[in-house]
Short mmCIF file of C-alpha atoms (C1' of nucleotides) in Angstrom, two decimals:
data_model
loop_
_atom_site.label_atom_id
_atom_site.label_comp_id
_atom_site.label_asym_id
_atom_site.label_seq_id
_atom_site.Cartn_x
_atom_site.Cartn_y
_atom_site.Cartn_z
CA MET W 1 80.77 98.80 75.89
CA SER W 2 77.03 98.95 76.43
CA ALA W 3 75.15 101.58 78.34
CA GLU W 4 74.12 98.92 80.81
CA TYR W 5 75.96 98.60 84.03
CA THR W 6 75.41 97.07 87.38
CA ASN W 7 75.30 99.63 90.10
CA PRO W 8 76.42 98.21 93.43
CA LEU W 9 74.72 98.73 96.75
CA PHE W 10 76.36 101.80 98.21
CA THR W 11 76.49 102.68 101.90
CA VAL W 12 78.36 105.07 104.16
CA ASP W 13 79.56 103.84 107.56
CA SER W 14 81.52 105.63 110.25
CA VAL W 15 83.98 104.54 112.87
CA LEU W 16 83.44 107.08 115.64
CA PHE W 17 86.13 106.92 118.31
CA THR W 18 86.48 108.56 121.65
CA VAL W 19 88.74 108.06 124.64
CA LYS W 20 87.45 107.59 128.17
CA ASN W 21 89.39 106.37 131.22
CA GLU W 22 92.46 105.39 129.22
CA GLN W 23 90.30 103.30 126.91
CA LEU W 24 89.71 103.73 123.22
CA LEU W 25 85.98 103.39 122.56
CA VAL W 26 84.05 102.98 119.35
CA LEU W 27 80.37 103.74 118.79
CA LEU W 28 78.35 100.74 117.70
CA VAL W 29 74.65 100.36 117.03
CA LYS W 30 72.44 97.33 117.36
CA ARG W 31 71.10 96.54 113.93
CA ALA W 32 67.30 96.71 113.67
CA GLN W 33 67.12 95.67 110.02
CA ALA W 34 68.33 92.83 107.87
CA PRO W 35 70.92 91.76 107.19
CA PHE W 36 72.64 90.93 110.49
CA ILE W 37 69.59 91.85 112.62
CA GLY W 38 70.53 92.01 116.27
CA ASP W 39 74.28 92.16 115.66
CA TRP W 40 76.37 95.20 116.42
CA GLY W 41 77.49 97.31 113.51
CA LEU W 42 78.89 100.68 112.57
CA PRO W 43 76.49 103.62 112.41
CA GLY W 44 75.73 104.41 108.78
CA GLY W 45 73.39 103.78 105.92
CA PHE W 46 72.38 104.91 102.50
CA ILE W 47 72.82 108.33 100.98
CA ASP W 48 69.68 110.41 101.01
CA GLU W 49 70.02 112.40 97.80
CA LYS W 50 67.34 114.82 98.86
CA ILE W 51 69.23 115.82 101.99
CA ASP W 52 72.88 114.92 101.57
CA ASN W 53 75.06 117.07 99.42
CA ASN W 54 77.79 114.44 99.44
CA THR W 55 78.93 111.40 101.38
CA ASP W 56 80.43 113.54 104.15
CA ALA W 57 76.95 114.86 104.81
CA THR W 58 75.62 111.33 104.92
CA ALA W 59 78.21 110.32 107.50
CA ARG W 60 77.49 113.41 109.59
CA ARG W 61 73.73 112.92 109.40
CA LYS W 62 73.93 109.31 110.49
CA LEU W 63 76.26 110.15 113.35
CA GLN W 64 74.12 113.02 114.46
CA ALA W 65 71.13 110.70 114.60
CA LYS W 66 72.96 108.52 117.09
CA THR W 67 74.97 111.03 119.10
CA GLY W 68 73.00 114.24 118.80
CA LEU W 69 75.80 116.19 117.19
CA SER W 70 78.21 116.35 114.31
CA PRO W 71 81.63 114.91 115.19
CA ALA W 72 84.52 117.28 115.91
CA TYR W 73 86.67 115.47 113.38
CA LEU W 74 85.63 113.52 110.29
CA GLU W 75 87.65 112.16 107.42
CA GLN W 76 87.28 109.55 104.76
CA LEU W 77 88.96 106.31 105.56
CA GLN W 78 88.51 103.84 102.76
CA ALA W 79 86.01 102.18 100.48
CA ILE W 80 85.56 98.45 100.87
CA SER W 81 83.85 96.42 98.19
CA GLY W 82 83.11 92.91 97.11
CA PRO W 83 80.44 90.52 95.92
CA ASP W 84 80.12 88.59 99.18
CA ARG W 85 80.41 91.07 102.02
CA ASP W 86 76.68 91.82 101.90
CA PRO W 87 74.23 88.95 101.36
CA ARG W 88 72.08 91.25 99.23
CA GLY W 89 74.76 91.34 96.55
CA PHE W 90 77.77 93.26 95.40
CA SER W 91 78.26 96.17 97.74
CA VAL W 92 80.51 99.14 98.32
CA THR W 93 80.90 100.76 101.72
CA LEU W 94 82.58 104.09 102.11
CA ALA W 95 84.03 104.09 105.61
CA TYR W 96 84.64 107.29 107.54
CA PHE W 97 86.64 107.77 110.66
CA ALA W 98 85.54 110.34 113.24
CA LEU W 99 86.35 111.66 116.70
CA VAL W 100 84.34 113.30 119.47
CA ALA W 101 84.79 114.19 123.11
CA TYR W 102 83.13 111.62 125.31
CA GLN W 103 81.51 114.32 127.44
CA ASP W 104 79.91 115.99 124.43
CA VAL W 105 77.83 113.02 123.41
CA SER W 106 77.55 110.76 126.42
CA PRO W 107 74.12 111.94 127.61
CA GLN W 108 72.56 111.26 124.22
CA ILE W 109 74.22 107.88 123.93
CA ALA W 110 73.15 106.87 127.42
CA SER W 111 69.54 107.69 126.62
CA VAL W 112 69.43 105.50 123.53
CA GLU W 113 69.29 101.77 123.75
CA SER W 114 70.39 101.06 120.24
CA ALA W 115 73.78 102.79 120.43
CA SER W 116 76.64 102.18 122.79
CA TRP W 117 80.34 102.85 123.32
CA ILE W 118 82.37 99.66 123.18
CA ALA W 119 85.99 99.42 124.29
CA LEU W 120 88.21 98.28 121.46
CA LYS W 121 89.67 95.51 123.55
CA ASP W 122 86.17 94.06 124.06
CA LEU W 123 85.33 93.90 120.37
CA ALA W 124 86.47 90.32 119.96
CA LYS W 125 83.63 89.14 122.19
CA LEU W 126 80.94 90.70 119.99
CA ASN W 127 79.33 89.60 116.80
CA LEU W 128 79.94 92.35 114.33
CA ALA W 129 77.95 92.77 111.13
CA PHE W 130 79.62 92.57 107.71
CA ASP W 131 83.37 93.20 107.77
CA HIS W 132 82.94 95.97 110.30
CA LEU W 133 85.56 94.52 112.63
CA HIS W 134 88.05 94.82 109.82
CA ILE W 135 87.03 98.40 109.10
CA ILE W 136 87.40 99.36 112.76
CA GLU W 137 90.88 97.90 112.78
CA ALA W 138 91.82 99.90 109.69
CA ALA W 139 90.44 103.08 111.27
CA ARG W 140 92.38 102.45 114.42
CA GLN W 141 95.61 102.05 112.53
CA ARG W 142 94.98 105.29 110.68
CA LEU W 143 94.27 107.06 113.95
CA GLN W 144 97.48 105.69 115.43
CA GLN W 145 99.52 106.84 112.45
CA LYS W 146 98.02 110.30 112.47
CA THR W 147 98.68 110.59 116.18
CA LEU W 148 102.38 110.13 115.52
CA TYR W 149 102.64 113.19 113.29
CA SER W 150 99.71 115.45 114.16
CA MET W 151 97.49 116.73 116.95
CA THR W 152 94.41 114.85 115.71
CA PRO W 153 93.69 113.41 119.18
CA VAL W 154 92.60 116.82 120.52
CA PHE W 155 89.24 116.11 118.94
CA CYS W 156 88.69 113.45 121.58
CA LEU W 157 88.73 116.22 124.21
CA PRO W 158 86.34 119.01 125.18
CA THR W 159 87.11 122.50 123.92
CA GLN W 160 89.16 123.26 127.02
CA PHE W 161 91.73 120.70 128.08
CA THR W 162 95.01 120.32 129.88
CA ILE W 163 98.28 118.98 128.56
CA ALA W 164 97.99 116.01 130.87
CA GLN W 165 94.63 115.12 129.34
CA LEU W 166 95.99 115.39 125.83
CA LYS W 167 99.01 113.32 126.80
CA SER W 168 96.78 110.65 128.25
CA VAL W 169 94.62 110.47 125.14
CA ILE W 170 97.66 110.19 122.91
CA GLU W 171 99.13 107.46 125.05
CA THR W 172 95.88 105.54 124.96
CA ILE W 173 95.74 105.72 121.19
CA ILE W 174 99.32 104.72 120.44
CA GLU W 175 99.52 102.41 123.45
CA LYS W 176 102.88 103.79 124.52
CA PRO W 177 103.97 106.47 126.98
CA ILE W 178 105.28 109.71 125.54
CA GLN W 179 107.36 112.50 127.07
CA ARG W 180 105.46 115.46 128.48
CA LYS W 181 108.24 117.63 127.18
CA SER W 182 107.90 116.38 123.61
CA LEU W 183 104.21 117.12 123.66
CA MET W 184 104.76 120.65 124.94
CA ARG W 185 107.33 121.32 122.25
CA ARG W 186 104.82 120.23 119.64
CA ILE W 187 102.06 122.34 121.15
CA GLU W 188 104.36 125.32 121.01
CA ALA W 189 105.62 124.60 117.49
CA SER W 190 102.23 123.85 115.98
CA ASP W 191 100.94 127.27 116.93
CA ILE W 192 97.34 126.10 116.81
CA PHE W 193 96.60 126.26 120.54
CA GLU W 194 95.69 129.11 122.78
CA ILE W 195 96.37 129.43 126.46
CA SER W 196 93.03 129.82 128.14
CA GLU W 197 92.30 132.29 130.94
CA GLU W 198 91.61 129.50 133.33
CA LYS W 199 93.53 126.90 135.21
CA ILE W 200 92.02 123.92 136.92
CA PRO W 201 93.10 122.00 140.03
CA SER W 202 94.74 118.67 139.36
CA GLY W 203 95.87 117.30 142.73
CA GLY W 204 99.06 119.35 142.63
CA ARG W 205 99.93 122.57 140.89
CA MET W 206 97.07 124.09 138.89
CA ALA W 207 96.98 122.94 135.27
CA GLN W 208 96.80 125.43 132.43
CA LEU W 209 93.79 124.99 130.18
CA TYR W 210 94.30 125.19 126.42
CA THR W 211 91.89 125.62 123.54
CA LEU W 212 92.23 125.21 119.80
CA LYS W 213 92.69 128.55 118.06
CA PRO W 214 89.47 129.28 116.17
CA GLY W 215 89.81 128.32 112.52
CA ALA W 216 93.23 126.79 112.97
CA ASP W 217 94.07 123.83 110.74
CA LEU W 218 95.89 120.80 112.01
CA VAL W 219 99.57 120.77 111.13
CA ASN W 220 101.65 117.74 110.23
CA PHE W 221 104.98 117.49 111.97
CA GLU W 222 108.01 116.46 109.98
CA ARG W 223 108.95 113.71 112.38
CA ASN W 224 106.94 110.93 113.93
CA LEU W 225 106.82 110.12 117.57
CA SER W 226 108.63 106.82 117.96
CA LEU W 227 106.55 103.69 118.39
CA MET U 1 63.15 104.56 107.79
CA SER U 2 61.84 102.85 104.69
CA ALA U 3 63.55 100.15 102.71
CA GLU U 4 63.69 102.50 99.76
CA TYR U 5 66.88 104.26 99.00
CA THR U 6 68.42 106.03 96.11
CA ASN U 7 71.53 104.35 94.86
CA PRO U 8 73.95 106.79 93.29
CA LEU U 9 75.82 106.33 90.06
CA PHE U 10 79.08 104.70 91.06
CA THR U 11 82.29 104.80 89.04
CA VAL U 12 85.96 104.06 89.55
CA ASP U 13 88.57 106.40 88.05
CA SER U 14 92.33 106.30 88.23
CA VAL U 15 95.03 108.92 88.20
CA LEU U 16 97.95 107.10 86.61
CA PHE U 17 101.20 109.01 86.92
CA THR U 18 104.60 108.48 85.46
CA VAL U 19 107.73 110.57 85.14
CA LYS U 20 109.53 111.20 81.88
CA ASN U 21 112.22 113.81 81.15
CA GLU U 22 111.81 115.58 84.48
CA GLN U 23 108.08 115.92 83.85
CA LEU U 24 105.23 114.46 85.82
CA LEU U 25 102.75 112.95 83.37
CA VAL U 26 99.20 111.74 83.85
CA LEU U 27 97.32 109.35 81.61
CA LEU U 28 94.17 110.83 80.12
CA VAL U 29 91.67 109.37 77.69
CA LYS U 30 89.49 111.09 75.17
CA ARG U 31 85.91 110.43 76.14
CA ALA U 32 83.92 108.55 73.49
CA GLN U 33 80.64 108.58 75.39
CA ALA U 34 78.39 111.10 77.04
CA PRO U 35 78.69 113.03 79.15
CA PHE U 36 81.63 115.22 78.18
CA ILE U 37 82.13 113.55 74.79
CA GLY U 38 85.39 114.65 73.25
CA ASP U 39 86.84 116.03 76.46
CA TRP U 40 89.79 114.48 78.22
CA GLY U 41 89.10 112.49 81.35
CA LEU U 42 90.58 109.96 83.71
CA PRO U 43 90.56 106.31 82.67
CA GLY U 44 87.83 104.48 84.53
CA GLY U 45 84.26 103.37 84.45
CA PHE U 46 81.68 101.19 86.09
CA ILE U 47 82.27 98.07 88.11
CA ASP U 48 81.64 94.87 86.20
CA GLU U 49 80.32 92.62 88.90
CA LYS U 50 80.82 89.54 86.76
CA ILE U 51 84.56 90.20 86.44
CA ASP U 52 85.66 92.50 89.23
CA ASN U 53 86.08 91.12 92.69
CA ASN U 54 86.28 94.62 94.15
CA THR U 55 86.96 98.19 93.11
CA ASP U 56 90.73 97.60 92.97
CA ALA U 57 90.08 95.06 90.25
CA THR U 58 87.94 97.59 88.39
CA ALA U 59 90.71 100.16 88.50
CA ARG U 60 93.29 97.62 87.34
CA ARG U 61 91.06 96.35 84.55
CA LYS U 62 90.38 99.83 83.21
CA LEU U 63 94.05 100.75 83.35
CA GLN U 64 95.09 97.54 81.68
CA ALA U 65 92.68 98.28 78.84
CA LYS U 66 94.49 101.53 78.18
CA THR U 67 98.10 100.68 78.99
CA GLY U 68 98.32 96.95 78.39
CA LEU U 69 99.36 96.14 81.92
CA SER U 70 98.47 96.43 85.55
CA PRO U 71 100.19 99.37 87.25
CA ALA U 72 103.20 98.77 89.49
CA TYR U 73 101.56 100.73 92.27
CA LEU U 74 97.88 101.27 93.00
CA GLU U 75 96.15 102.70 96.03
CA GLN U 76 92.81 104.22 96.85
CA LEU U 77 92.83 107.96 96.89
CA GLN U 78 89.41 109.30 97.76
CA ALA U 79 85.73 109.12 96.95
CA ILE U 80 84.15 112.26 95.55
CA SER U 81 80.42 112.67 95.50
CA GLY U 82 77.69 115.17 94.83
CA PRO U 83 74.42 115.81 93.06
CA ASP U 84 75.85 118.04 90.33
CA ARG U 85 79.20 116.63 89.34
CA ASP U 86 77.61 114.33 86.77
CA PRO U 87 74.73 115.63 84.65
CA ARG U 88 73.08 112.21 84.87
CA GLY U 89 72.44 112.71 88.57
CA PHE U 90 73.92 112.14 91.98
CA SER U 91 77.19 110.32 91.53
CA VAL U 92 80.05 108.87 93.50
CA THR U 93 83.50 108.38 92.03
CA LEU U 94 86.09 106.30 93.78
CA ALA U 95 89.42 107.73 92.67
CA TYR U 96 92.59 105.63 92.63
CA PHE U 97 96.12 106.80 92.28
CA ALA U 98 98.62 104.65 90.40
CA LEU U 99 102.21 104.62 89.13
CA VAL U 100 104.00 102.94 86.25
CA ALA U 101 107.34 103.17 84.52
CA TYR U 102 107.05 105.15 81.32
CA GLN U 103 109.03 102.56 79.37
CA ASP U 104 106.72 99.74 80.42
CA VAL U 105 103.62 101.20 78.86
CA SER U 106 104.71 103.69 76.25
CA PRO U 107 104.43 101.41 73.20
CA GLN U 108 100.83 100.56 74.01
CA ILE U 109 99.94 104.18 74.68
CA ALA U 110 101.56 105.35 71.50
CA SER U 111 99.53 102.86 69.46
CA VAL U 112 96.20 104.05 70.84
CA GLU U 113 94.67 107.29 69.78
CA SER U 114 92.27 107.60 72.63
CA ALA U 115 94.86 107.64 75.44
CA SER U 116 97.76 109.96 75.98
CA TRP U 117 100.28 111.11 78.54
CA ILE U 118 99.78 114.75 79.46
CA ALA U 119 102.30 116.80 81.42
CA LEU U 120 100.77 118.15 84.61
CA LYS U 121 101.82 121.66 83.77
CA ASP U 122 99.84 121.49 80.53
CA LEU U 123 96.60 120.45 82.17
CA ALA U 124 95.27 123.96 82.50
CA LYS U 125 95.01 124.23 78.71
CA LEU U 126 92.74 121.20 78.42
CA ASN U 127 89.05 120.74 78.95
CA LEU U 128 88.74 118.08 81.58
CA ALA U 129 85.55 116.12 82.17
CA PHE U 130 83.74 116.27 85.51
CA ASP U 131 85.92 117.38 88.42
CA HIS U 132 88.83 115.35 87.12
CA LEU U 133 91.21 118.28 87.33
CA HIS U 134 90.49 118.52 91.01
CA ILE U 135 91.02 114.78 91.48
CA ILE U 136 94.35 114.92 89.68
CA GLU U 137 95.46 117.73 91.95
CA ALA U 138 94.49 115.71 95.03
CA ALA U 139 96.38 112.69 93.71
CA ARG U 140 99.42 114.80 93.04
CA GLN U 141 99.43 116.15 96.56
CA ARG U 142 99.16 112.64 97.95
CA LEU U 143 102.05 111.52 95.77
CA GLN U 144 104.14 114.45 96.95
CA GLN U 145 103.44 113.69 100.59
CA LYS U 146 104.23 110.01 100.21
CA THR U 147 107.45 110.88 98.44
CA LEU U 148 108.60 112.76 101.51
CA TYR U 149 108.42 109.73 103.78
CA SER U 150 108.61 106.65 101.53
CA MET U 151 110.16 105.18 98.41
CA THR U 152 106.89 105.18 96.48
CA PRO U 153 108.47 106.89 93.44
CA VAL U 154 110.44 103.74 92.54
CA PHE U 155 107.28 102.54 90.88
CA CYS U 156 107.81 105.20 88.23
CA LEU U 157 111.02 103.39 87.22
CA PRO U 158 111.79 100.13 85.42
CA THR U 159 112.79 97.14 87.56
CA GLN U 160 116.46 98.08 87.31
CA PHE U 161 117.38 101.67 88.02
CA THR U 162 120.19 103.87 89.27
CA ILE U 163 120.21 106.17 92.25
CA ALA U 164 120.49 109.15 89.93
CA GLN U 165 117.29 108.10 88.17
CA LEU U 166 115.45 107.68 91.45
CA LYS U 167 116.77 111.02 92.64
CA SER U 168 115.56 112.70 89.48
CA VAL U 169 112.08 111.19 89.77
CA ILE U 170 111.79 112.27 93.38
CA GLU U 171 112.92 115.78 92.54
CA THR U 172 110.39 115.99 89.74
CA ILE U 173 107.58 114.93 92.04
CA ILE U 174 108.36 117.21 94.96
CA GLU U 175 109.68 119.99 92.72
CA LYS U 176 112.75 120.50 94.87
CA PRO U 177 116.31 119.20 94.71
CA ILE U 178 117.32 116.64 97.31
CA GLN U 179 120.72 115.48 98.53
CA ARG U 180 122.15 112.38 96.87
CA LYS U 181 123.53 111.43 100.25
CA SER U 182 120.12 111.57 101.94
CA LEU U 183 118.66 109.30 99.31
CA MET U 184 121.46 106.77 99.69
CA ARG U 185 121.03 106.72 103.45
CA ARG U 186 117.36 105.97 102.98
CA ILE U 187 118.04 103.27 100.44
CA GLU U 188 120.41 101.65 102.88
CA ALA U 189 118.08 102.06 105.87
CA SER U 190 114.93 100.87 104.12
CA ASP U 191 116.52 97.52 103.32
CA ILE U 192 114.12 96.93 100.44
CA PHE U 193 116.62 97.31 97.60
CA GLU U 194 119.13 94.91 96.12
CA ILE U 195 122.34 95.80 94.41
CA SER U 196 122.13 94.34 90.94
CA GLU U 197 124.96 92.52 89.19
CA GLU U 198 125.16 95.18 86.56
CA LYS U 199 126.34 98.72 86.26
CA ILE U 200 125.57 101.02 83.39
CA PRO U 201 127.53 103.89 81.86
CA SER U 202 126.38 107.35 82.77
CA GLY U 203 128.83 109.79 81.18
CA GLY U 204 131.23 109.39 84.08
CA ARG U 205 131.82 106.61 86.52
CA MET U 206 129.58 103.55 85.97
CA ALA U 207 126.33 103.68 87.93
CA GLN U 208 125.24 100.79 90.12
CA LEU U 209 121.86 99.35 89.18
CA TYR U 210 119.41 98.54 91.94
CA THR U 211 116.26 96.45 92.06
CA LEU U 212 113.45 96.13 94.57
CA LYS U 213 113.87 93.04 96.74
CA PRO U 214 111.18 90.59 95.66
CA GLY U 215 108.18 90.74 97.96
CA ALA U 216 109.54 93.67 99.94
CA ASP U 217 106.97 96.11 101.31
CA LEU U 218 107.48 99.84 101.21
CA VAL U 219 108.63 101.29 104.51
CA ASN U 220 107.63 104.63 105.95
CA PHE U 221 110.48 106.72 107.29
CA GLU U 222 110.04 108.50 110.59
CA ARG U 223 111.09 111.83 109.17
CA ASN U 224 110.04 113.70 106.08
CA LEU U 225 112.35 115.16 103.54
CA SER U 226 112.09 118.91 103.96
CA LEU U 227 110.01 120.84 101.48
"C1'" DC M 1 102.74 126.97 160.03
"C1'" DC M 2 105.72 123.95 158.07
"C1'" DA M 3 106.97 119.36 155.85
"C1'" DT M 4 105.71 116.34 152.43
"C1'" DA M 5 103.38 114.53 148.54
"C1'" DT M 6 101.68 115.48 143.98
"C1'" DT M 7 101.15 117.23 139.70
"C1'" DA M 8 102.70 121.20 136.31
"C1'" DG M 9 106.11 122.92 133.76
"C1'" DT M 10 111.43 123.91 132.40
"C1'" DG M 11 116.50 123.09 131.34
"C1'" DT M 12 119.54 120.55 129.09
"C1'" DC M 13 122.01 116.56 127.39
"C1'" DT M 14 121.93 112.68 124.20
"C1'" DC M 15 120.67 110.54 119.95
"C1'" DT M 16 119.24 110.02 115.24
"C1'" DG M 17 118.58 111.29 110.71
"C1'" DT M 18 118.47 115.23 107.18
"C1'" DG M 19 121.09 119.11 104.82
"C1'" DA M 20 125.24 120.73 103.09
"C1'" DC M 21 129.31 120.16 100.95
"C1'" DA M 22 133.93 118.79 100.22
"C1'" DC M 23 136.45 114.85 98.97
"C1'" DT M 24 137.60 110.36 96.62
"C1'" DA M 25 136.64 106.88 92.78
"C1'" DT M 26 136.04 105.56 88.16
"C1'" DG M 27 134.51 106.07 83.88
"C1'" DT M 28 134.82 108.89 78.84
"C1'" DC M 29 136.97 111.65 75.50
"C1'" DA M 30 140.20 114.76 73.29
"C1'" DT F 1 147.71 111.50 79.87
"C1'" DG F 2 144.98 115.03 81.62
"C1'" DA F 3 140.46 117.33 81.82
"C1'" DC F 4 135.93 116.51 82.82
"C1'" DA F 5 131.79 114.24 84.32
"C1'" DT F 6 129.15 111.43 87.11
"C1'" DA F 7 129.18 107.92 91.17
"C1'" DG F 8 129.73 107.36 95.67
"C1'" DT F 9 131.81 108.58 100.73
"C1'" DG F 10 133.13 111.29 105.07
"C1'" DT F 11 131.87 114.38 108.15
"C1'" DC F 12 130.05 118.45 110.34
"C1'" DA F 13 126.06 121.33 111.41
"C1'" DC F 14 121.27 121.46 112.64
"C1'" DA F 15 116.65 120.18 114.30
"C1'" DG F 16 113.57 117.80 116.91
"C1'" DA F 17 112.53 113.58 119.79
"C1'" DG F 18 113.79 110.88 124.16
"C1'" DA F 19 115.33 110.96 128.79
"C1'" DC F 20 115.45 112.78 133.06
"C1'" DA F 21 116.60 115.90 136.66
"C1'" DC F 22 115.22 120.16 138.33
"C1'" DT F 23 112.01 124.05 139.77
"C1'" DA F 24 107.03 125.77 140.64
"C1'" DA F 25 102.72 125.68 142.71
"C1'" DT F 26 99.00 123.56 145.12
"C1'" DA F 27 96.85 120.20 148.63
"C1'" DT F 28 97.11 117.74 152.97
"C1'" DG F 29 98.43 116.31 157.50
"C1'" DG F 30 100.76 116.91 161.65
#
DNA sequence: CCATATTAGTGTCTCTGTGACACTATGTCA
DNA sequence: TGACATAGTGTCACAGAGACACTAATATGG
C-alpha cells in the first residue's frame, strides 16, 4: 500500500430537536453557500482545527452560532458517506443529534433570518440539501427509541418542569399516549430528579415542579415503554 | 466564513470480535507502517474512493484482507477525533464493531503472521496503537448492551448452532450466567430461528441445531436480561 | 359559601416476560 | 441395565408497565 490516500470531504452536521405545542421541531438553516444554495439544511460545517478539540466541539460551536447556546443534550448519531451525496466529491458527514428547550433558544432563533424551527410533519414540503432528510429521519428514530428506555426527553424542557409537561413531550416524540402513573414510577425509580420548592398553577391542583439533580447521569430502564 | 477549511486525516477501523472457549477475542494486527510501527492495532485504514462506495465498504474490505471474508455482523460504533491522537495531526477515526464465527476465519488468521486473535483479558499486557484500547472497550460495552436486548451474539457462531452454544457465547459476553429457559423463550418469541433437520451429540441427549431464518432481521426485545 | 369542573397525584389489579429451579427426555458409557 | 450427563419443559415467584378508579387541591360560577 502506498502512502497516498484520498481524504474525503469531512463535515459535522447536527439534528437539533425541540418540542413545542405537541409538535416535534427541528432546526434548519437556509444555505448561503454552494452546494444547494437557498435550500434548507442541517446546521453544521467543517472542523476548525484551531478551535475545535474534537467533533463534539464542532457540533456545539455550529449550534451555538445559530441558537446562542450549547444544546442541553448532544450525542453522536451516525456517519454517512458516499461518492455522490455531495457534488464536490466523496464526502463523509458525521451527524449529531441534540436537544434543547424551546424557550431557551427561541429569542435568538427568532432574531435570525437564516435559521428556523420546522415541524417534522412539514419537512416533506421543503427542499432539503444533501441527504439531510434521511439523517433527520434516522435521528428521530433514535430519539424515539431512547425515549422508550430513558428520560432523554427532559432536555427538551426548561430546568424546572412539571410531570404533565414531561408526559406531553414524551407523547409527542413517540406519538402515543403513556400512563401518568408509569412516568411517575420511572421518575421515582431513576432517582435523577429533585422536587423543587415551587409549584405552579395548572388550571386545577397546583403542579409540582421538578429539576434534574445536578450532575446526575441519565439511567437506562430495563424495560421499554410499549409502542 | 472563508472557503478554506482544514480537512482532518480520516480513517476507518474495526473492532472484530469472536468468542472461542469462553473467551471474548478481538482481532488485532501488527502495524507495519508509521506511526506506531510494531505495535498492535485495529484492522483498518483509509477509504479508497475508487473501490469503496462508503465507509461500510472500507471496513468490510479491510476486514476481508485480514480474515478472508466479510464479517457476519457489522455496525458503526463511533467516531473518535482529536488533534493529538495521531502524531501526524488532527485525525478522525470512524470505528466499526463486527462479529464473526471463530471457525469461519481461523484458518486464514492462522496463516497470516500480521493478524491475531487476542483475548480481551490479555489486552492490558500489549502496547496498543493510538487510542485503540479505548475504542475496543467502547465496542465491548456496546456488544454487552446489545446482548441484553437482542440476539446479536448469534453472529459469533457458525450457521448451525445449538442453544447451549448460544447460551455460552452470551454468558461470555455479558460475563454472567443466564437461564437456559429465558434464552429458549426469546428464541421462540423472536421468530428468527429455524429448527434444523439435524441434531448433534453433546455428551448427553442430542442437541437440536438451529439456523437463522434466511433474510430475517434481528429483533429488539422490550426487556433486558438482568446484569 | 358551596357545587362543579379541572388537573395533580395515589392505590391497586392485571398482564407479560425474566429468574429460579425442579422435573422429564434422551443420549453415552461402564 | 443403571448411573450420569446434557437437552428441553412446567410452573411459580417477582418486577415493572398498562389500565383505571379513586382521592387531593385549586379555580370558577352561581
